Amino acid sequence: MTLLVQKYGGTSVATIDRIKLVAEKVRGAKQAGYDLVVVVSAMAGETNRLLALAHEISEIPDEREKDVLLASGEQVSVALFSLALKELGQPSRSFLGHQVRIETDNAYGKARIRNIDSTKILQSLQAGEVVVVAGFQGVDEDENITTLGRGGSDTSAVALAAFLNAGACEIYTDVEGVFTTDPGICADARKLARISYDEMIELASTGAKVLEIRSVEFAKNFAVPVHVRSTFSNVEGTWLVREDETMEDVLVSGVSYDKNEVKITLLRVPDRPGLAAQIFGPIADAHIVVDMIIQNASADGTTDLTFTVSKGDYKRALSIVEKTAPAIAAKGVNVDTDIAKVSVVGVGMRTHAGVAAKMFQVLAEEGVNIEMISTSEIKISVVIAAKYTELAVRVLHDAFIGKQGTV
Ligand code: ADP
Ligand code: ASP
Ligand code: MG
Protein backbone atom coordinates (compact mmCIF):
# COMPACT_ATOMS: atom_id res chain seq x y z
CA MET A 1 0.00 0.00 0.00
CA THR A 2 1.21 3.51 -0.72
CA LEU A 3 2.12 5.50 2.34
CA LEU A 4 1.04 9.13 2.51
CA VAL A 5 2.19 11.62 5.11
CA GLN A 6 -0.42 14.36 5.54
CA LYS A 7 0.14 17.48 7.63
CA TYR A 8 -2.68 19.69 8.87
CA GLY A 9 -1.78 23.17 10.12
CA GLY A 10 -3.23 25.18 12.98
CA THR A 11 -6.18 26.66 11.08
CA SER A 12 -7.14 23.18 9.82
CA VAL A 13 -7.54 21.93 13.40
CA ALA A 14 -8.63 25.24 14.94
CA THR A 15 -11.96 23.98 16.28
CA ILE A 16 -13.58 20.69 17.20
CA ASP A 17 -15.77 20.94 14.08
CA ARG A 18 -12.72 21.31 11.87
CA ILE A 19 -10.98 18.39 13.59
CA LYS A 20 -14.05 16.26 12.85
CA LEU A 21 -14.06 17.44 9.22
CA VAL A 22 -10.38 16.67 8.75
CA ALA A 23 -10.80 13.28 10.44
CA GLU A 24 -13.42 12.43 7.81
CA LYS A 25 -11.06 13.48 5.05
CA VAL A 26 -8.33 11.27 6.51
CA ARG A 27 -10.69 8.31 6.90
CA GLY A 28 -11.66 8.81 3.23
CA ALA A 29 -8.00 8.52 2.17
CA LYS A 30 -7.57 5.41 4.34
CA GLN A 31 -10.65 3.84 2.77
CA ALA A 32 -9.25 4.68 -0.67
CA GLY A 33 -6.39 2.33 0.17
CA TYR A 34 -3.57 4.52 1.53
CA ASP A 35 -1.53 3.97 4.66
CA LEU A 36 -1.58 7.23 6.55
CA VAL A 37 0.71 9.08 8.90
CA VAL A 38 -0.96 12.36 9.89
CA VAL A 39 1.04 15.18 11.44
CA VAL A 40 -0.94 17.87 13.24
CA SER A 41 -0.06 21.32 14.55
CA ALA A 42 -1.42 22.96 17.66
CA MET A 43 -4.88 24.52 17.29
CA ALA A 44 -4.58 28.00 15.68
CA GLY A 45 -3.37 30.63 18.15
CA GLU A 46 -2.41 28.09 20.80
CA THR A 47 1.37 28.31 20.41
CA ASN A 48 1.16 32.11 20.65
CA ARG A 49 -1.05 31.84 23.72
CA LEU A 50 1.43 29.52 25.45
CA LEU A 51 4.33 31.78 24.51
CA ALA A 52 2.54 34.79 25.99
CA LEU A 53 2.05 32.87 29.27
CA ALA A 54 5.80 32.24 29.47
CA HIS A 55 6.45 35.93 28.84
CA GLU A 56 4.12 36.88 31.69
CA ILE A 57 6.64 35.20 33.98
CA SER A 58 9.91 36.01 32.32
CA GLU A 59 11.16 38.50 29.75
CA ILE A 60 13.60 35.96 28.36
CA PRO A 61 12.09 32.57 29.33
CA ASP A 62 14.38 29.64 29.99
CA GLU A 63 14.72 27.83 26.67
CA ARG A 64 14.27 24.32 28.02
CA GLU A 65 11.10 25.04 29.93
CA LYS A 66 9.73 27.09 27.04
CA ASP A 67 9.99 24.02 24.79
CA VAL A 68 8.23 21.82 27.36
CA LEU A 69 5.43 24.39 27.43
CA LEU A 70 5.13 24.99 23.66
CA ALA A 71 5.14 21.27 22.83
CA SER A 72 1.95 20.87 24.87
CA GLY A 73 -0.11 22.56 22.11
CA GLU A 74 0.50 19.66 19.74
CA GLN A 75 -0.15 17.11 22.50
CA VAL A 76 -3.72 18.40 22.75
CA SER A 77 -4.34 18.26 19.01
CA VAL A 78 -2.98 14.72 18.41
CA ALA A 79 -5.19 13.40 21.21
CA LEU A 80 -8.31 15.18 19.91
CA PHE A 81 -7.57 14.15 16.34
CA SER A 82 -7.07 10.52 17.22
CA LEU A 83 -10.28 10.57 19.28
CA ALA A 84 -12.16 11.99 16.28
CA LEU A 85 -10.88 9.16 14.05
CA LYS A 86 -11.84 6.49 16.58
CA GLU A 87 -15.28 8.06 16.85
CA LEU A 88 -15.67 7.50 13.10
CA GLY A 89 -14.75 3.85 13.61
CA GLN A 90 -11.24 4.34 12.21
CA PRO A 91 -8.57 2.74 14.40
CA SER A 92 -5.87 5.27 15.21
CA ARG A 93 -2.99 5.94 17.61
CA SER A 94 -1.41 9.22 18.64
CA PHE A 95 2.31 9.66 19.22
CA LEU A 96 4.29 12.50 20.78
CA GLY A 97 7.76 13.23 19.38
CA HIS A 98 9.58 11.29 22.10
CA GLN A 99 7.25 8.29 21.77
CA VAL A 100 8.01 7.82 18.06
CA ARG A 101 11.40 8.87 18.86
CA ILE A 102 12.01 11.86 16.68
CA GLU A 103 15.54 12.56 17.82
CA THR A 104 16.92 16.09 17.55
CA ASP A 105 19.97 18.02 18.64
CA ASN A 106 19.65 20.10 21.81
CA ALA A 107 19.17 23.57 20.28
CA TYR A 108 15.95 24.46 22.09
CA GLY A 109 13.45 26.41 20.02
CA LYS A 110 15.19 25.55 16.75
CA ALA A 111 16.23 21.93 17.12
CA ARG A 112 17.25 19.92 14.07
CA ILE A 113 15.98 16.41 13.44
CA ARG A 114 18.83 13.88 13.49
CA ASN A 115 16.98 10.62 13.27
CA ILE A 116 13.50 9.14 13.30
CA ASP A 117 12.89 5.62 14.56
CA SER A 118 10.18 4.13 12.34
CA THR A 119 9.59 0.92 14.37
CA LYS A 120 6.48 1.95 16.30
CA ILE A 121 4.93 3.78 13.37
CA LEU A 122 5.33 0.74 11.13
CA GLN A 123 3.85 -1.54 13.81
CA SER A 124 0.86 0.75 14.17
CA LEU A 125 0.33 0.95 10.38
CA GLN A 126 0.61 -2.83 10.21
CA ALA A 127 -2.22 -3.05 12.73
CA GLY A 128 -4.42 -0.99 10.37
CA GLU A 129 -4.24 2.20 12.43
CA VAL A 130 -3.93 5.76 11.17
CA VAL A 131 -0.81 7.10 12.89
CA VAL A 132 -1.20 10.62 14.30
CA VAL A 133 2.10 12.33 15.16
CA ALA A 134 2.59 15.59 17.05
CA GLY A 135 4.35 18.08 14.79
CA PHE A 136 6.95 20.64 15.86
CA GLN A 137 8.52 18.52 18.62
CA GLY A 138 11.26 16.00 19.25
CA VAL A 139 13.54 14.77 21.99
CA ASP A 140 17.28 15.17 22.46
CA GLU A 141 19.65 12.41 23.56
CA ASP A 142 19.19 13.37 27.23
CA GLU A 143 15.38 12.99 26.95
CA ASN A 144 14.73 16.74 26.95
CA ILE A 145 11.73 17.85 24.92
CA THR A 146 12.74 20.09 22.04
CA THR A 147 10.82 22.15 19.47
CA LEU A 148 11.83 22.75 15.87
CA GLY A 149 11.04 26.47 15.45
CA ARG A 150 7.82 28.24 14.46
CA GLY A 151 6.01 26.51 11.64
CA GLY A 152 8.05 23.39 12.44
CA SER A 153 5.22 20.89 11.90
CA ASP A 154 5.96 21.17 8.19
CA THR A 155 9.46 19.91 8.92
CA SER A 156 8.15 17.07 11.09
CA ALA A 157 5.94 15.96 8.20
CA VAL A 158 8.58 16.12 5.47
CA ALA A 159 11.16 14.43 7.70
CA LEU A 160 8.71 11.62 8.48
CA ALA A 161 7.98 11.26 4.75
CA ALA A 162 11.73 11.03 4.08
CA PHE A 163 12.50 8.51 6.83
CA LEU A 164 9.43 6.37 6.01
CA ASN A 165 10.02 6.63 2.27
CA ALA A 166 6.43 7.82 1.74
CA GLY A 167 4.90 8.17 -1.72
CA ALA A 168 4.23 11.86 -1.03
CA CYS A 169 3.98 14.44 1.71
CA GLU A 170 0.79 16.49 1.53
CA ILE A 171 0.81 19.81 3.37
CA TYR A 172 -2.80 20.82 4.00
CA THR A 173 -3.36 24.46 4.86
CA ASP A 174 -5.78 27.39 4.58
CA VAL A 175 -4.77 28.42 1.03
CA GLU A 176 -4.85 26.36 -2.18
CA GLY A 177 -1.10 26.14 -2.64
CA VAL A 178 1.98 28.30 -3.02
CA PHE A 179 1.08 31.63 -4.61
CA THR A 180 3.18 34.26 -6.39
CA THR A 181 2.86 36.27 -3.20
CA ASP A 182 0.84 36.09 0.01
CA PRO A 183 -2.80 35.96 -1.16
CA GLY A 184 -3.67 37.47 2.20
CA ILE A 185 -2.21 40.85 1.20
CA CYS A 186 -2.30 40.90 -2.61
CA ALA A 187 -5.50 40.18 -4.50
CA ASP A 188 -3.56 39.54 -7.73
CA ALA A 189 -1.55 36.65 -6.25
CA ARG A 190 -1.79 33.51 -8.41
CA LYS A 191 -1.34 29.88 -7.51
CA LEU A 192 1.78 28.21 -8.89
CA ALA A 193 1.20 24.70 -10.30
CA ARG A 194 4.76 23.85 -9.37
CA ILE A 195 7.82 25.52 -7.91
CA SER A 196 11.44 24.39 -7.71
CA TYR A 197 12.88 23.37 -4.36
CA ASP A 198 15.46 26.17 -4.58
CA GLU A 199 12.90 28.90 -5.23
CA MET A 200 10.75 27.60 -2.41
CA ILE A 201 13.76 27.62 -0.07
CA GLU A 202 14.33 31.29 -0.89
CA LEU A 203 10.64 32.19 -0.56
CA ALA A 204 10.38 30.35 2.76
CA SER A 205 13.57 31.90 4.10
CA THR A 206 12.30 35.37 3.20
CA GLY A 207 8.97 35.09 4.96
CA ALA A 208 6.49 33.09 2.84
CA LYS A 209 5.33 31.10 5.82
CA VAL A 210 3.22 28.70 3.75
CA LEU A 211 6.15 26.28 4.20
CA GLU A 212 8.82 26.35 6.87
CA ILE A 213 12.29 26.58 5.33
CA ARG A 214 13.81 23.47 6.86
CA SER A 215 10.95 21.36 5.55
CA VAL A 216 11.87 22.47 2.03
CA GLU A 217 15.58 21.79 2.60
CA PHE A 218 14.67 18.31 3.84
CA ALA A 219 12.40 17.76 0.83
CA LYS A 220 15.16 18.79 -1.54
CA ASN A 221 17.89 16.72 0.11
CA PHE A 222 15.77 13.55 0.26
CA ALA A 223 13.80 14.18 -2.98
CA VAL A 224 10.47 14.05 -1.13
CA PRO A 225 7.52 14.87 -3.42
CA VAL A 226 5.67 17.63 -1.54
CA HIS A 227 2.16 18.77 -2.46
CA VAL A 228 0.87 21.96 -0.78
CA ARG A 229 -2.93 22.11 -0.91
CA SER A 230 -6.09 23.24 0.79
CA THR A 231 -7.78 21.41 3.65
CA PHE A 232 -11.09 22.84 2.56
CA SER A 233 -11.23 21.84 -1.13
CA ASN A 234 -10.05 18.98 -3.34
CA VAL A 235 -8.36 21.06 -6.01
CA GLU A 236 -4.80 20.32 -7.03
CA GLY A 237 -2.34 22.55 -5.18
CA THR A 238 1.38 23.22 -5.77
CA TRP A 239 4.05 20.53 -6.26
CA LEU A 240 7.66 21.10 -5.26
CA VAL A 241 9.83 19.85 -8.10
CA ARG A 242 13.41 19.77 -9.30
CA GLU A 243 14.35 22.74 -11.43
CA ASP A 244 14.18 22.13 -15.17
CA GLU A 245 14.81 24.08 -18.38
CA THR A 246 11.26 25.37 -18.77
CA MET A 247 11.64 27.36 -15.56
CA GLU A 248 14.27 29.69 -16.99
CA ASP A 249 11.54 31.59 -18.79
CA VAL A 250 10.16 32.83 -15.51
CA LEU A 251 12.19 35.77 -14.27
CA VAL A 252 10.49 36.21 -10.91
CA SER A 253 8.21 33.53 -9.50
CA GLY A 254 7.42 35.09 -6.17
CA VAL A 255 7.47 38.16 -3.94
CA SER A 256 7.76 37.63 -0.21
CA TYR A 257 7.92 39.73 2.92
CA ASP A 258 8.99 39.27 6.50
CA LYS A 259 8.04 41.57 9.37
CA ASN A 260 9.71 39.33 11.88
CA GLU A 261 13.19 40.85 11.88
CA VAL A 262 14.84 43.52 13.97
CA LYS A 263 17.80 45.68 12.96
CA ILE A 264 20.63 46.19 15.43
CA THR A 265 23.42 48.71 14.74
CA LEU A 266 26.74 49.00 16.54
CA LEU A 267 27.87 52.61 16.12
CA ARG A 268 31.40 53.69 15.31
CA VAL A 269 33.21 50.42 15.88
CA PRO A 270 37.00 50.80 15.48
CA ASP A 271 37.92 49.53 12.02
CA ARG A 272 40.44 46.77 12.68
CA PRO A 273 40.77 43.03 12.03
CA GLY A 274 39.01 40.63 14.40
CA LEU A 275 36.20 42.88 15.59
CA ALA A 276 33.46 41.31 13.49
CA ALA A 277 34.48 37.94 14.91
CA GLN A 278 34.34 39.39 18.44
CA ILE A 279 30.82 40.69 17.81
CA PHE A 280 29.31 37.70 16.02
CA GLY A 281 31.11 34.89 17.91
CA PRO A 282 29.04 35.17 21.13
CA ILE A 283 25.85 35.58 19.08
CA ALA A 284 26.56 32.35 17.23
CA ASP A 285 27.45 30.61 20.51
CA ALA A 286 23.94 31.50 21.72
CA HIS A 287 22.49 29.72 18.60
CA ILE A 288 21.13 33.04 17.29
CA VAL A 289 20.86 33.20 13.52
CA VAL A 290 21.98 36.49 11.99
CA ASP A 291 20.36 37.23 8.65
CA MET A 292 21.61 40.36 6.86
CA ILE A 293 24.83 42.20 7.74
CA ILE A 294 26.19 45.50 6.40
CA GLN A 295 29.24 47.43 7.39
CA ASN A 296 29.95 51.04 6.43
CA ALA A 297 33.52 52.19 6.98
CA SER A 298 33.94 55.95 7.34
CA ALA A 299 36.96 58.21 6.93
CA ASP A 300 37.56 58.56 10.69
CA GLY A 301 38.68 54.91 11.02
CA THR A 302 35.45 53.62 12.50
CA THR A 303 32.61 51.64 10.98
CA ASP A 304 28.89 51.26 11.65
CA LEU A 305 27.94 47.61 11.71
CA THR A 306 24.28 46.73 11.17
CA PHE A 307 22.67 43.29 11.23
CA THR A 308 19.25 41.71 11.52
CA VAL A 309 17.97 38.89 13.73
CA SER A 310 14.48 37.49 14.25
CA LYS A 311 12.14 39.24 16.70
CA GLY A 312 12.16 36.11 18.87
CA ASP A 313 15.94 36.34 19.29
CA TYR A 314 16.47 40.06 19.42
CA LYS A 315 16.36 40.62 23.18
CA ARG A 316 18.97 37.93 23.71
CA ALA A 317 21.04 39.29 20.81
CA LEU A 318 20.80 42.81 22.20
CA SER A 319 21.90 41.80 25.68
CA ILE A 320 24.94 40.05 24.15
CA VAL A 321 25.82 43.02 21.93
CA GLU A 322 25.44 45.46 24.79
CA LYS A 323 28.14 43.51 26.62
CA THR A 324 30.43 43.40 23.59
CA ALA A 325 30.04 47.10 22.67
CA PRO A 326 32.05 48.64 25.55
CA ALA A 327 34.69 45.90 25.30
CA ILE A 328 35.43 46.90 21.68
CA ALA A 329 35.01 50.66 22.27
CA ALA A 330 31.92 51.00 20.09
CA LYS A 331 30.10 54.30 20.62
CA GLY A 332 26.64 52.82 21.15
CA VAL A 333 23.93 50.40 20.03
CA ASN A 334 20.76 51.30 18.08
CA VAL A 335 17.72 49.08 17.60
CA ASP A 336 14.95 49.36 14.99
CA THR A 337 12.01 46.98 15.46
CA ASP A 338 9.87 48.64 12.79
CA ILE A 339 11.38 47.13 9.68
CA ALA A 340 10.36 44.65 7.00
CA LYS A 341 12.31 42.64 4.50
CA VAL A 342 10.78 42.40 1.03
CA SER A 343 12.23 39.97 -1.51
CA VAL A 344 11.82 38.91 -5.12
CA VAL A 345 12.74 35.31 -6.01
CA GLY A 346 13.16 33.52 -9.34
CA VAL A 347 15.52 31.05 -11.03
CA GLY A 348 15.45 33.26 -14.15
CA MET A 349 17.74 35.71 -12.31
CA ARG A 350 20.60 33.27 -12.93
CA THR A 351 20.58 34.21 -16.60
CA HIS A 352 19.05 37.70 -16.67
CA ALA A 353 20.61 40.97 -15.53
CA GLY A 354 18.76 44.04 -14.33
CA VAL A 355 16.31 42.60 -11.82
CA ALA A 356 17.88 44.48 -8.91
CA ALA A 357 17.90 47.78 -10.82
CA LYS A 358 14.24 47.36 -11.73
CA MET A 359 13.34 46.48 -8.14
CA PHE A 360 15.07 49.60 -6.78
CA GLN A 361 13.44 51.76 -9.46
CA VAL A 362 9.93 50.47 -8.67
CA LEU A 363 10.44 51.18 -4.96
CA ALA A 364 11.95 54.61 -5.65
CA GLU A 365 8.89 55.59 -7.69
CA GLU A 366 6.77 54.96 -4.58
CA GLY A 367 9.17 56.94 -2.37
CA VAL A 368 10.19 53.84 -0.40
CA ASN A 369 13.66 54.16 1.13
CA ILE A 370 15.91 51.07 1.01
CA GLU A 371 17.90 50.56 4.24
CA MET A 372 19.72 47.29 3.53
CA ILE A 373 20.17 45.05 0.50
CA SER A 374 21.21 41.43 0.14
CA THR A 375 21.26 39.14 -2.86
CA SER A 376 21.73 35.50 -3.74
CA GLU A 377 21.87 33.87 -7.15
CA ILE A 378 18.05 33.73 -7.37
CA LYS A 379 16.88 36.34 -4.82
CA ILE A 380 17.09 40.04 -4.01
CA SER A 381 16.01 41.28 -0.57
CA VAL A 382 15.68 44.82 0.73
CA VAL A 383 14.97 46.11 4.22
CA ILE A 384 12.46 48.96 4.34
CA ALA A 385 10.28 50.67 6.97
CA ALA A 386 7.53 48.24 8.05
CA LYS A 387 4.74 50.66 7.16
CA TYR A 388 5.55 50.30 3.43
CA THR A 389 5.40 46.48 3.36
CA GLU A 390 2.03 45.96 1.69
CA LEU A 391 2.64 48.78 -0.79
CA ALA A 392 6.07 47.40 -1.73
CA VAL A 393 4.75 43.85 -2.19
CA ARG A 394 1.92 45.04 -4.44
CA VAL A 395 4.01 47.27 -6.70
CA LEU A 396 6.76 44.65 -7.04
CA HIS A 397 4.20 41.94 -7.80
CA ASP A 398 2.65 44.19 -10.39
CA ALA A 399 6.01 45.07 -11.97
CA PHE A 400 7.46 41.54 -12.13
CA ILE A 401 4.51 39.18 -12.24
CA GLY A 402 1.52 41.25 -13.30
CA LYS A 403 -2.16 40.55 -13.09
CA GLN A 404 -2.75 38.20 -16.03
CA GLY A 405 -1.63 34.88 -17.42
CA THR A 406 -0.72 31.50 -16.04
CA VAL A 407 2.29 30.84 -13.92
P1 ADP B 1 -0.61 26.42 8.63
O1 ADP B 1 -1.22 26.85 9.91
O2 ADP B 1 -1.50 25.53 7.81
O3 ADP B 1 0.77 25.88 8.79
P2 ADP B 1 0.45 28.98 7.82
O4 ADP B 1 -0.33 30.12 8.38
O5 ADP B 1 1.73 28.62 8.47
O6 ADP B 1 -0.53 27.73 7.73
O7 ADP B 1 0.75 29.21 6.26
C1 ADP B 1 -0.30 29.54 5.37
C2 ADP B 1 -0.35 31.04 5.16
O8 ADP B 1 0.84 31.46 4.51
C3 ADP B 1 -1.45 31.52 4.24
O9 ADP B 1 -2.66 31.73 4.92
C4 ADP B 1 -0.89 32.80 3.63
O10 ADP B 1 -1.42 33.95 4.24
C5 ADP B 1 0.60 32.74 3.98
N1 ADP B 1 1.46 32.94 2.81
C6 ADP B 1 2.51 33.80 2.77
N2 ADP B 1 3.08 33.76 1.56
C7 ADP B 1 2.41 32.86 0.82
C8 ADP B 1 2.55 32.39 -0.53
N3 ADP B 1 3.52 32.84 -1.34
N4 ADP B 1 1.67 31.46 -0.96
C9 ADP B 1 0.70 30.99 -0.15
N5 ADP B 1 0.52 31.41 1.12
C10 ADP B 1 1.36 32.33 1.62
N1 ASP C 1 2.42 25.11 16.47
C1 ASP C 1 3.71 25.53 15.96
C2 ASP C 1 3.67 27.00 15.58
O1 ASP C 1 2.64 27.65 15.75
C3 ASP C 1 4.18 24.68 14.83
C4 ASP C 1 3.37 24.73 13.58
O2 ASP C 1 2.23 25.22 13.59
O3 ASP C 1 3.86 24.27 12.54
O4 ASP C 1 4.65 27.51 15.15
MG1 MG D 1 2.66 26.81 8.99
Coordinates of C-alpha atoms and ligand atoms in Angstrom, one line a residue, residues 7 9-10 41 150-154 171 173 209-212, ligand 3:
K7 CA 0.1 17.5 7.6
G9 CA -1.8 23.2 10.1
G10 CA -3.2 25.2 13.0
S41 CA -0.1 21.3 14.5
R150 CA 7.8 28.2 14.5
G151 CA 6.0 26.5 11.6
G152 CA 8.0 23.4 12.4
S153 CA 5.2 20.9 11.9
D154 CA 6.0 21.2 8.2
I171 CA 0.8 19.8 3.4
T173 CA -3.4 24.5 4.9
K209 CA 5.3 31.1 5.8
V210 CA 3.2 28.7 3.7
L211 CA 6.2 26.3 4.2
E212 CA 8.8 26.3 6.9
Ligands
MG3 MG 2.7 26.8 9.0

